[in-house]
Coordinates of C-alpha atoms and ligand atoms in Angstrom, one line a residue:
X172 CA 35.6 14.2 3.3
X173 CA 37.4 17.2 1.8
X174 CA 38.1 20.0 4.3
X175 CA 37.7 23.8 4.2
X176 CA 40.7 25.9 3.0
X177 CA 41.6 28.7 5.3
X178 CA 44.9 30.5 4.9
X179 CA 46.2 27.7 2.7
X180 CA 45.5 24.9 5.2
X181 CA 42.7 22.4 5.9
X182 CA 40.1 23.5 8.5
X183 CA 37.8 21.0 10.0
X184 CA 34.9 21.6 12.4
X185 CA 33.1 19.7 15.1
X186 CA 29.8 20.3 13.4
X187 CA 29.1 18.7 10.1
X188 CA 26.1 18.4 7.8
X189 CA 24.9 15.5 5.6
X190 CA 25.5 15.5 1.9
X191 CA 22.9 13.6 -0.1
X192 CA 23.3 11.7 -3.3
X193 CA 20.2 12.7 -5.3
X194 CA 20.3 9.4 -7.2
X195 CA 19.5 7.5 -4.0
X196 CA 18.1 10.2 -1.8
X197 CA 20.4 9.0 1.0
X198 CA 23.3 10.8 2.7
X199 CA 26.7 9.5 1.6
X200 CA 29.1 11.7 3.5
X201 CA 29.3 14.9 5.5
X202 CA 30.8 18.4 5.1
X203 CA 32.0 20.9 7.6
X204 CA 29.7 23.6 8.9
X205 CA 31.9 26.7 9.2
X206 CA 31.9 28.5 12.6
X207 CA 31.7 32.3 12.8
X208 CA 35.4 32.2 14.0
X209 CA 36.4 30.3 10.9
X210 CA 34.7 32.8 8.6
X211 CA 36.5 35.6 10.4
X212 CA 39.8 33.7 10.1
X213 CA 39.2 33.2 6.4
X214 CA 38.5 36.9 5.8
X215 CA 41.5 37.9 7.9
X216 CA 43.7 35.5 5.9
X217 CA 42.3 37.0 2.6
X218 CA 43.0 40.6 3.9
X219 CA 46.6 39.6 4.9
X220 CA 47.2 38.0 1.5
X221 CA 45.9 41.0 -0.4
X222 CA 48.8 43.4 -0.5
X223 CA 51.4 40.9 -1.9
X224 CA 48.9 39.3 -4.3
X225 CA 47.8 42.6 -5.8
X226 CA 51.4 43.7 -6.2
X227 CA 52.7 41.4 -8.9
X228 CA 50.6 41.0 -12.0
X229 CA 52.9 38.6 -13.8
X230 CA 52.9 36.3 -10.8
X231 CA 49.1 36.3 -10.7
X232 CA 48.9 35.4 -14.4
X233 CA 51.4 32.5 -13.9
X234 CA 49.5 31.2 -10.9
X235 CA 46.2 31.3 -12.8
X236 CA 47.7 29.3 -15.6
X237 CA 49.1 26.8 -13.0
X238 CA 45.7 26.6 -11.4
X239 CA 44.0 26.0 -14.8
X240 CA 46.4 23.1 -15.5
X241 CA 45.8 21.6 -12.0
X242 CA 42.0 21.7 -12.5
X243 CA 42.4 20.0 -15.8
X244 CA 44.7 17.4 -14.4
X245 CA 42.0 16.6 -11.7
X246 CA 39.0 16.9 -14.0
X247 CA 37.9 13.3 -13.8
X248 CA 37.9 13.3 -10.0
X249 CA 36.0 16.6 -9.9
X250 CA 33.4 15.4 -12.4
X251 CA 32.9 12.2 -10.4
X252 CA 32.3 14.3 -7.2
X253 CA 29.8 16.5 -9.1
X254 CA 27.9 13.4 -10.3
X255 CA 27.6 12.1 -6.8
X256 CA 26.6 15.3 -5.0
X257 CA 24.4 16.8 -7.7
X258 CA 23.0 13.9 -9.8
X259 CA 24.4 15.3 -13.0
X260 CA 25.0 12.9 -15.8
X261 CA 28.6 12.5 -17.0
X262 CA 28.2 14.7 -20.0
X263 CA 26.7 17.6 -17.9
X264 CA 29.5 17.1 -15.3
X265 CA 32.1 16.8 -18.0
X266 CA 30.8 20.1 -19.5
X267 CA 31.3 22.0 -16.2
X268 CA 34.8 21.2 -15.1
X269 CA 36.5 22.5 -18.3
X270 CA 34.7 25.8 -17.7
X271 CA 36.9 26.2 -14.6
X272 CA 40.2 25.5 -16.5
X273 CA 39.1 27.6 -19.5
X274 CA 38.0 30.6 -17.5
X275 CA 41.3 30.6 -15.5
X276 CA 43.3 30.5 -18.7
X277 CA 41.2 33.2 -20.4
X278 CA 41.6 35.6 -17.5
X279 CA 45.3 34.9 -17.1
X280 CA 45.7 36.1 -20.7
X281 CA 43.4 39.2 -20.5
X282 CA 45.1 42.6 -20.1
X283 CA 43.9 45.2 -17.7
X284 CA 45.6 48.3 -19.2
X285 CA 45.7 51.8 -17.7
X286 CA 44.0 54.4 -19.9
X287 CA 45.8 57.6 -20.5
X288 CA 43.2 60.4 -20.9
X289 CA 45.6 63.2 -21.2
X290 CA 49.4 63.5 -21.7
X291 CA 50.7 67.0 -22.5
X292 CA 52.8 69.8 -21.0
X293 CA 50.0 70.7 -18.5
X294 CA 49.1 67.3 -17.1
X295 CA 49.1 63.5 -17.4
X296 CA 45.8 61.9 -16.4
X297 CA 45.5 58.2 -16.2
X298 CA 42.6 55.9 -15.2
X299 CA 43.7 52.9 -13.2
X300 CA 41.6 49.9 -12.5
X301 CA 42.6 48.7 -9.0
X302 CA 41.4 45.6 -7.2
X303 CA 38.5 46.1 -4.8
X304 CA 40.1 44.1 -2.0
X305 CA 38.7 41.0 -0.3
X306 CA 35.7 39.5 -2.2
X307 CA 33.0 37.4 -0.5
X308 CA 31.6 34.9 -3.0
X309 CA 28.5 32.7 -2.6
X310 CA 27.4 30.1 -5.2
X311 CA 24.3 27.8 -5.8
X312 CA 24.0 24.1 -6.3
X313 CA 23.2 23.8 -10.0
X314 CA 26.7 24.4 -11.4
X315 CA 29.0 24.5 -8.3
X316 CA 32.3 24.4 -10.2
X317 CA 31.5 26.4 -13.3
X318 CA 29.8 29.3 -11.5
X319 CA 32.5 29.5 -8.9
X320 CA 35.2 30.1 -11.6
X321 CA 33.0 32.8 -13.2
X322 CA 34.0 34.6 -10.0
X323 CA 37.4 33.2 -8.9
X324 CA 39.1 33.7 -12.3
X325 CA 38.4 37.5 -12.8
X326 CA 38.6 38.4 -9.1
X327 CA 42.0 36.8 -8.6
X328 CA 43.3 38.1 -12.0
X329 CA 42.4 41.6 -11.0
X330 CA 44.4 41.3 -7.8
X331 CA 41.6 40.6 -5.2
X332 CA 41.6 37.8 -2.7
X333 CA 38.5 35.7 -1.9
X334 CA 36.4 33.9 0.6
X335 CA 34.0 31.5 -1.2
X336 CA 31.1 29.4 0.1
X337 CA 29.3 26.8 -2.1
X338 CA 25.7 25.7 -1.6
X339 CA 25.2 23.3 1.3
X340 CA 23.6 20.9 -1.2
X341 CA 26.8 20.5 -3.2
X342 CA 29.8 21.5 -1.1
X343 CA 32.2 18.7 -2.0
X344 CA 33.5 19.7 -5.5
X345 CA 34.2 23.2 -4.3
X346 CA 36.0 22.0 -1.1
X347 CA 38.0 19.6 -3.2
X348 CA 39.2 22.2 -5.8
X349 CA 40.1 24.4 -2.8
X350 CA 42.4 21.6 -1.6
X351 CA 43.9 21.1 -5.1
X352 CA 44.6 24.9 -5.4
X353 CA 46.2 25.0 -1.9
X354 CA 49.5 23.8 -3.4
X355 CA 49.4 26.5 -6.1
X356 CA 48.0 29.8 -4.7
X357 CA 49.7 31.6 -1.8
X358 CA 48.0 31.1 1.5
X359 CA 44.9 33.3 2.0
X360 CA 44.4 34.1 -1.7
X361 CA 41.5 31.7 -2.1
X362 CA 39.7 30.5 1.1
X363 CA 36.8 28.1 0.9
X364 CA 34.3 27.7 3.8
X365 CA 31.2 25.6 3.7
X366 CA 27.8 25.6 5.4
X367 CA 24.3 26.8 5.2
X368 CA 22.6 30.1 4.5
X369 CA 23.7 31.5 7.8
X370 CA 27.3 31.3 6.7
X371 CA 26.3 33.1 3.5
X372 CA 24.8 35.9 5.6
X373 CA 28.1 36.2 7.6
X374 CA 29.9 36.5 4.3
X375 CA 27.5 39.1 2.8
X376 CA 27.9 41.2 6.0
X377 CA 31.5 40.7 6.8
X378 CA 33.3 44.0 7.6
X379 CA 36.5 42.9 5.8
X380 CA 34.6 42.1 2.5
X381 CA 34.7 45.0 0.1
X382 CA 32.7 43.2 -2.6
X383 CA 30.1 40.4 -2.6
X384 CA 29.6 38.3 -5.7
X385 CA 26.5 36.2 -5.4
X386 CA 24.8 33.7 -7.7
X387 CA 21.5 32.2 -6.6
X388 CA 17.8 33.0 -6.2
X389 CA 16.2 36.4 -6.4
X390 CA 15.1 36.2 -2.8
X391 CA 18.6 35.5 -1.4
X392 CA 20.1 38.1 -3.8
X393 CA 17.8 40.7 -2.3
X394 CA 19.0 39.9 1.2
X395 CA 22.6 39.9 0.1
X396 CA 22.2 43.3 -1.6
X397 CA 20.5 44.8 1.4
X398 CA 23.2 43.6 3.7
X399 CA 26.0 44.7 1.4
X400 CA 24.5 48.1 1.1
X401 CA 25.0 48.9 4.8
X402 CA 28.8 49.5 4.3
X403 CA 28.6 50.2 0.6
X404 CA 30.2 46.9 -0.5
X405 CA 30.2 46.5 -4.3
X406 CA 28.0 43.7 -5.5
X407 CA 27.6 41.5 -8.5
X408 CA 24.3 39.6 -8.4
X409 CA 23.5 36.8 -10.8
X410 CA 19.9 35.8 -10.0
X411 CA 17.0 33.8 -11.3
X412 CA 15.4 33.8 -14.8
X413 CA 12.2 32.8 -16.5
X414 CA 13.5 32.9 -20.0
X415 CA 10.9 32.9 -22.8
X416 CA 11.4 31.3 -26.2
X417 CA 9.2 32.8 -29.0
X418 CA 8.6 30.6 -32.1
X419 CA 7.8 32.7 -35.1
X420 CA 5.2 31.7 -37.6
X421 CA 7.8 30.6 -40.2
X422 CA 9.6 28.1 -38.0
X423 CA 10.2 24.6 -39.1
X424 CA 8.9 22.7 -36.0
X425 CA 10.5 19.4 -36.7
X426 CA 13.9 21.0 -37.3
X427 CA 13.9 23.1 -34.1
X428 CA 12.2 20.7 -31.7
X429 CA 15.3 18.8 -30.4
X430 CA 17.3 22.0 -30.0
X431 CA 14.4 23.7 -28.3
X432 CA 13.9 20.8 -26.0
X433 CA 17.6 20.6 -24.9
X434 CA 17.7 24.4 -24.4
X435 CA 15.1 23.8 -21.7
X436 CA 16.1 20.4 -20.3
X437 CA 19.9 20.8 -20.2
X438 CA 21.0 19.7 -16.7
X439 CA 17.4 18.7 -16.1
X440 CA 16.2 22.3 -16.5
X441 CA 18.3 23.3 -13.5
X442 CA 20.2 26.3 -14.9
X443 CA 19.4 30.0 -14.8
X444 CA 19.4 30.9 -18.5
X445 CA 17.4 28.0 -20.0
X446 CA 14.1 28.2 -21.8
X447 CA 11.5 28.1 -19.1
X448 CA 8.4 28.9 -21.2
X449 CA 7.6 28.6 -24.9
X450 CA 5.3 30.9 -26.9
X451 CA 4.1 29.2 -30.1
X452 CA 1.9 30.6 -32.9
X453 CA -1.6 29.2 -32.5
X454 CA -1.6 27.5 -36.0
X455 CA 1.6 25.6 -35.1
X456 CA 0.6 25.0 -31.5
X457 CA -0.4 21.3 -31.6
X458 CA 2.6 20.5 -33.8
X459 CA 5.0 22.2 -31.3
X460 CA 3.5 20.4 -28.4
X461 CA 3.5 17.0 -30.2
X462 CA 7.1 17.4 -31.3
X463 CA 8.4 18.4 -27.9
X464 CA 6.4 15.7 -26.2
X465 CA 8.0 13.2 -28.6
X466 CA 11.5 14.3 -27.6
X467 CA 10.5 14.2 -23.9
X468 CA 9.0 10.7 -24.2
X469 CA 12.2 9.4 -25.9
X470 CA 14.6 10.8 -23.3
X471 CA 16.2 8.2 -21.1
X472 CA 15.9 9.1 -17.4
X473 CA 17.9 7.1 -14.9
X474 CA 21.0 6.5 -13.0
X475 CA 23.4 9.3 -13.8
X476 CA 26.4 7.0 -13.8
X477 CA 24.8 4.9 -16.6
X478 CA 26.3 6.1 -19.9
X479 CA 22.9 5.6 -21.7
X480 CA 21.2 8.0 -19.3
X481 CA 20.3 11.4 -20.7
X482 CA 18.7 12.9 -17.6
X483 CA 19.5 11.9 -14.0
X484 CA 17.7 13.0 -10.9
X485 CA 17.0 16.5 -9.9
X486 CA 19.7 17.8 -7.5
X487 CA 17.7 18.4 -4.3
X488 CA 14.6 17.2 -2.5
X489 CA 13.1 20.8 -2.2
X490 CA 13.6 21.3 -5.9
X491 CA 11.8 18.1 -7.0
X492 CA 9.0 18.9 -4.6
X493 CA 8.7 22.4 -6.0
X494 CA 8.6 21.3 -9.7
X495 CA 6.1 18.5 -9.1
X496 CA 4.0 21.0 -7.1
X497 CA 4.0 23.5 -9.9
X498 CA 3.0 20.8 -12.4
X499 CA 0.2 19.5 -10.1
X500 CA -1.2 23.0 -9.7
X501 CA -1.2 23.6 -13.4
X502 CA -2.9 20.3 -14.2
X503 CA -5.5 20.7 -11.5
X504 CA -6.2 24.1 -13.1
X505 CA -7.0 22.5 -16.5
X506 CA -3.6 22.3 -18.2
X507 CA -2.5 19.0 -19.8
X508 CA 0.6 16.9 -19.4
X509 CA 1.4 16.2 -23.0
X510 CA 4.5 14.3 -21.8
X511 CA 5.5 13.2 -18.3
X512 CA 4.0 15.1 -15.4
X513 CA 5.0 12.9 -12.4
X514 CA 7.7 12.0 -10.0
X515 CA 9.2 8.6 -10.9
X516 CA 8.5 5.9 -8.3
X517 CA 12.0 5.0 -7.3
X518 CA 14.5 6.1 -4.6
X519 CA 16.1 9.5 -5.4
X520 CA 14.7 12.6 -7.0
X521 CA 13.7 11.5 -10.4
X522 CA 11.0 13.2 -12.5
X523 CA 9.6 12.5 -15.9
X524 CA 10.6 15.1 -18.5
X525 CA 7.3 17.0 -18.7
X526 CA 5.7 19.1 -21.4
X527 CA 2.6 21.1 -20.3
X528 CA 0.1 22.3 -22.9
X529 CA -3.3 24.2 -22.6
X530 CA -1.7 26.6 -20.2
X531 CA -1.7 30.4 -20.0
X532 CA 0.1 33.3 -18.4
X533 CA -1.0 33.8 -14.8
X534 CA -0.3 30.1 -13.9
X535 CA 2.6 29.7 -11.5
X536 CA 4.4 27.3 -13.8
X537 CA 4.5 30.0 -16.5
X538 CA 5.0 33.1 -14.3
X539 CA 7.6 31.7 -11.8
X540 CA 11.0 30.1 -12.3
X541 CA 10.4 26.3 -12.2
X542 CA 14.1 25.4 -12.5
X543 CA 13.4 21.8 -13.4
X544 CA 12.2 19.4 -16.2
X545 CA 8.7 20.8 -16.8
X546 CA 8.1 23.1 -19.7
X547 CA 4.9 25.1 -20.4
X548 CA 3.9 25.8 -24.0
X549 CA 1.7 28.8 -24.4
X550 CA -0.3 29.7 -27.6
X551 CA -0.3 33.2 -29.1
X552 CA -2.2 34.9 -31.9
X553 CA -0.2 38.2 -32.4
X554 CA 3.6 38.4 -32.3
X555 CA 3.4 41.8 -30.5
X556 CA 1.3 40.2 -27.8
X557 CA 3.8 37.3 -27.4
X558 CA 6.6 39.8 -27.0
X559 CA 4.6 41.8 -24.5
X560 CA 3.8 38.7 -22.5
X561 CA 7.4 37.5 -22.6
X562 CA 8.5 40.9 -21.2
X563 CA 5.7 41.0 -18.6
X564 CA 7.8 39.7 -15.7
X565 CA 10.3 41.0 -13.2
X566 CA 12.9 38.5 -14.6
X567 CA 15.2 39.6 -17.4
X568 CA 18.0 37.1 -17.7
X569 CA 17.7 35.5 -21.2
X570 CA 15.2 35.0 -24.1
X571 CA 15.3 33.5 -27.5
X572 CA 13.5 33.7 -30.9
X573 CA 13.3 30.6 -33.2
X574 CA 12.7 31.3 -36.9
X575 CA 13.6 30.4 -40.5
X576 CA 14.6 34.1 -41.0
X577 CA 17.4 35.2 -38.7
X578 CA 17.2 38.8 -39.6
X579 CA 13.5 38.9 -38.6
X580 CA 14.5 36.9 -35.5
X581 CA 17.1 39.5 -34.5
X582 CA 14.6 42.3 -34.8
X583 CA 12.2 40.5 -32.4
X584 CA 15.1 39.5 -30.1
X585 CA 16.0 43.1 -29.6
X586 CA 12.5 43.9 -28.4
X587 CA 12.9 41.3 -25.6
X588 CA 13.8 42.6 -22.2
X589 CA 16.7 40.3 -21.3
X590 CA 20.4 40.5 -20.6
X591 CA 21.1 38.1 -23.5
X592 CA 18.8 37.4 -26.4
X593 CA 19.5 34.5 -28.8
X594 CA 18.2 33.6 -32.2
X595 CA 17.8 29.8 -32.9
X596 CA 19.8 28.9 -29.9
X597 CA 19.6 29.5 -26.1
X598 CA 22.0 29.5 -23.2
X599 CA 25.1 29.7 -25.4
X600 CA 27.7 31.4 -23.1
X601 CA 31.4 31.8 -23.3
X602 CA 34.3 33.4 -21.3
X603 CA 34.5 36.4 -23.7
X604 CA 30.8 37.4 -23.6
X605 CA 29.2 39.4 -20.8
X606 CA 26.4 37.6 -19.0
X607 CA 24.0 39.2 -16.6
X608 CA 20.3 39.9 -16.0
X609 CA 18.1 42.9 -16.3
X610 CA 15.4 43.8 -13.7
X611 CA 15.3 41.4 -10.8
X612 CA 17.6 38.9 -12.6
X613 CA 20.6 40.6 -11.3
X614 CA 23.1 43.5 -11.0
X615 CA 26.2 43.7 -13.1
X616 CA 27.7 41.1 -15.4
X617 CA 30.2 38.2 -15.3
X618 CA 32.6 37.2 -18.1
X619 CA 34.6 39.0 -20.7
X620 CA 36.5 42.1 -19.9
X621 CA 33.4 43.5 -18.3
X622 CA 33.5 40.6 -15.8
X623 CA 37.1 41.6 -14.9
X624 CA 36.2 45.3 -14.5
X625 CA 33.5 44.2 -12.0
X626 CA 36.3 43.3 -9.7
X627 CA 38.0 46.6 -10.0
X628 CA 37.4 50.2 -9.0
X629 CA 38.5 53.2 -11.0
X630 CA 41.1 55.5 -9.7
X631 CA 42.2 58.6 -11.5
X632 CA 45.9 59.6 -11.3
X633 CA 46.4 63.2 -12.2
X634 CA 49.9 64.5 -12.5
X635 CA 50.0 68.3 -12.7
X636 CA 53.0 69.4 -14.9
X637 CA 52.3 73.1 -14.6
X638 CA 52.7 75.4 -11.6
X639 CA 52.1 73.4 -8.4
X640 CA 48.6 74.2 -7.0
X641 CA 45.0 74.4 -8.3
X642 CA 44.8 73.6 -12.0
X643 CA 41.9 74.3 -14.3
X644 CA 42.9 71.5 -16.8
Ligands
LIG258 P1 19.8 30.1 -3.2 O1 19.6 31.5 -3.3 O2 18.9 29.4 -2.3 O3 21.3 29.8 -2.6 C1 22.4 30.2 -3.3 C2 23.5 30.4 -2.3 O4 23.2 31.4 -1.4 C3 23.8 29.2 -1.3 O5 25.1 29.0 -1.1 C4 23.0 29.6 -0.1 O6 23.6 28.9 1.1 C5 23.3 31.0 0.0 N1 22.3 31.9 0.7 C6 21.0 31.6 0.8 N2 20.4 32.6 1.5 C7 21.3 33.6 1.7 C8 21.3 34.8 2.3 N3 20.2 35.4 2.8 N4 22.5 35.5 2.4 C9 23.6 35.0 1.9 N5 23.7 33.8 1.3 C10 22.5 33.1 1.2 O7 19.8 29.5 -4.7 P2 19.9 28.0 -5.1 O8 18.6 27.3 -4.9 O9 21.2 27.4 -4.6 O10 20.2 28.1 -6.7 C11 19.1 28.3 -7.6 C12 18.9 29.7 -8.0 O11 20.1 30.3 -8.5 C13 17.9 29.9 -9.1 O12 17.1 30.9 -8.9 C14 18.8 30.2 -10.4 O13 18.1 30.9 -11.4 C15 19.9 31.0 -9.7 N6 21.0 31.0 -10.6 C16 21.4 32.1 -11.3 C17 22.5 32.1 -12.2 C18 22.9 33.4 -12.9 O14 24.0 33.4 -13.4 N7 22.0 34.3 -13.1 C19 23.2 30.9 -12.3 C20 22.8 29.8 -11.7 C21 21.7 29.8 -10.8

């Protein structure tokens, strides 16, 4: 079992919790449940490490590059852990680990220049971006490695130190990369603790944290934000989504169906910015349902270690119970399962890829974030009405438009209330592009220079070159 990393060394506990393999439904190992003392030690170590870490930018860049290489060198082992703890198939796990290495390398190379606003005989005025201090970071179970490095790479690059906690459902890959990076980063720069929501609450409220960076549900994000507000901690909150895809009346259904399907069923539907509801023009409705159902029916569900498997199990028991419950409620209310609809009768958390038709807004499967392999298809008559319905939600993470005419698609995409709107694709993200949610989907963005600025605070340095004393300039 990998251990926690506190001040550059391994930290075990007397209390451990089970980690379940979703492909079997059985515990296969345990992970440490951090004590309050350990969380305090981790924050103290981060605070002690901060002055030296922030002082030398070139050293930080070099360390991030070394960290990137170390993650890459251990990518197979990390992917294997991900498969075992989350049920991801090899391609989904293999997609995630390079994110870590890539984000570290990207931020190592990104500049954080001072801006000179004025430089004349009266004054020199500069704007400096200084690190915030110690950052508390909390991550979910659906992309434990990738989402952690959306935070670690920019935070460390900007000169902050960190205490990070993964989800109790998938702690092992995070604990393991903490061990790998122990040999590279100075003690205290990156501390990893594990445990349940209680440990997350300690992090969000810790007096030594000057910022909390959280990815997870809207409900937990609200709690983190309220706690962080008490001593004005800065926050970045990356929360849930209920992304709509609108098909325009000119769309070639056969052409878009596979891309549409995988934009909803990537990682078994367990990612924040995936298509979670489809609005189709009424005259194409049955074609769309039929085409998506055909892809669903032909998708191989099974053991995630089998190379022919396209979708493995869902990652957690509560998640499969929730998704099956949403589908059951929809079907008992008159909706139809055009494909799938049921939990698969075998050990582990397997569900049939499910396409639900004859369903309308107002049904929980449409209005809420299902975060699983069940996609509702809703008919519309007027495009304006479809746009209004897509926007009629507190979520605002992503949205997409599918059309034969990208110019028209872009026009519709701009009318959608979402942090990212795509045309003829969905969930395409990269290190250079800001990603964040509107409305209840979050506060602030990750990635790109904006994701780096989020781990800094502005300081103005004003050098008066005139008569010492009050200056009008
Ligand atoms: P979750 O909110 O239940 O848990 C996320 C993390 O927060 C876990 O580590 C958990 O232990 C901790 N936590 C829970 N309650 C807390 C509290 N009150 N204070 C502090 N920490 C707390 O979410 P989850 O089920 O692990 O993940 C799924 C959710 O994450 C979905 O809603 C999904 O949309 C969202 N998500 C968002 C993004 C994004 O970038 N916007 C990315 C991935 C997932």
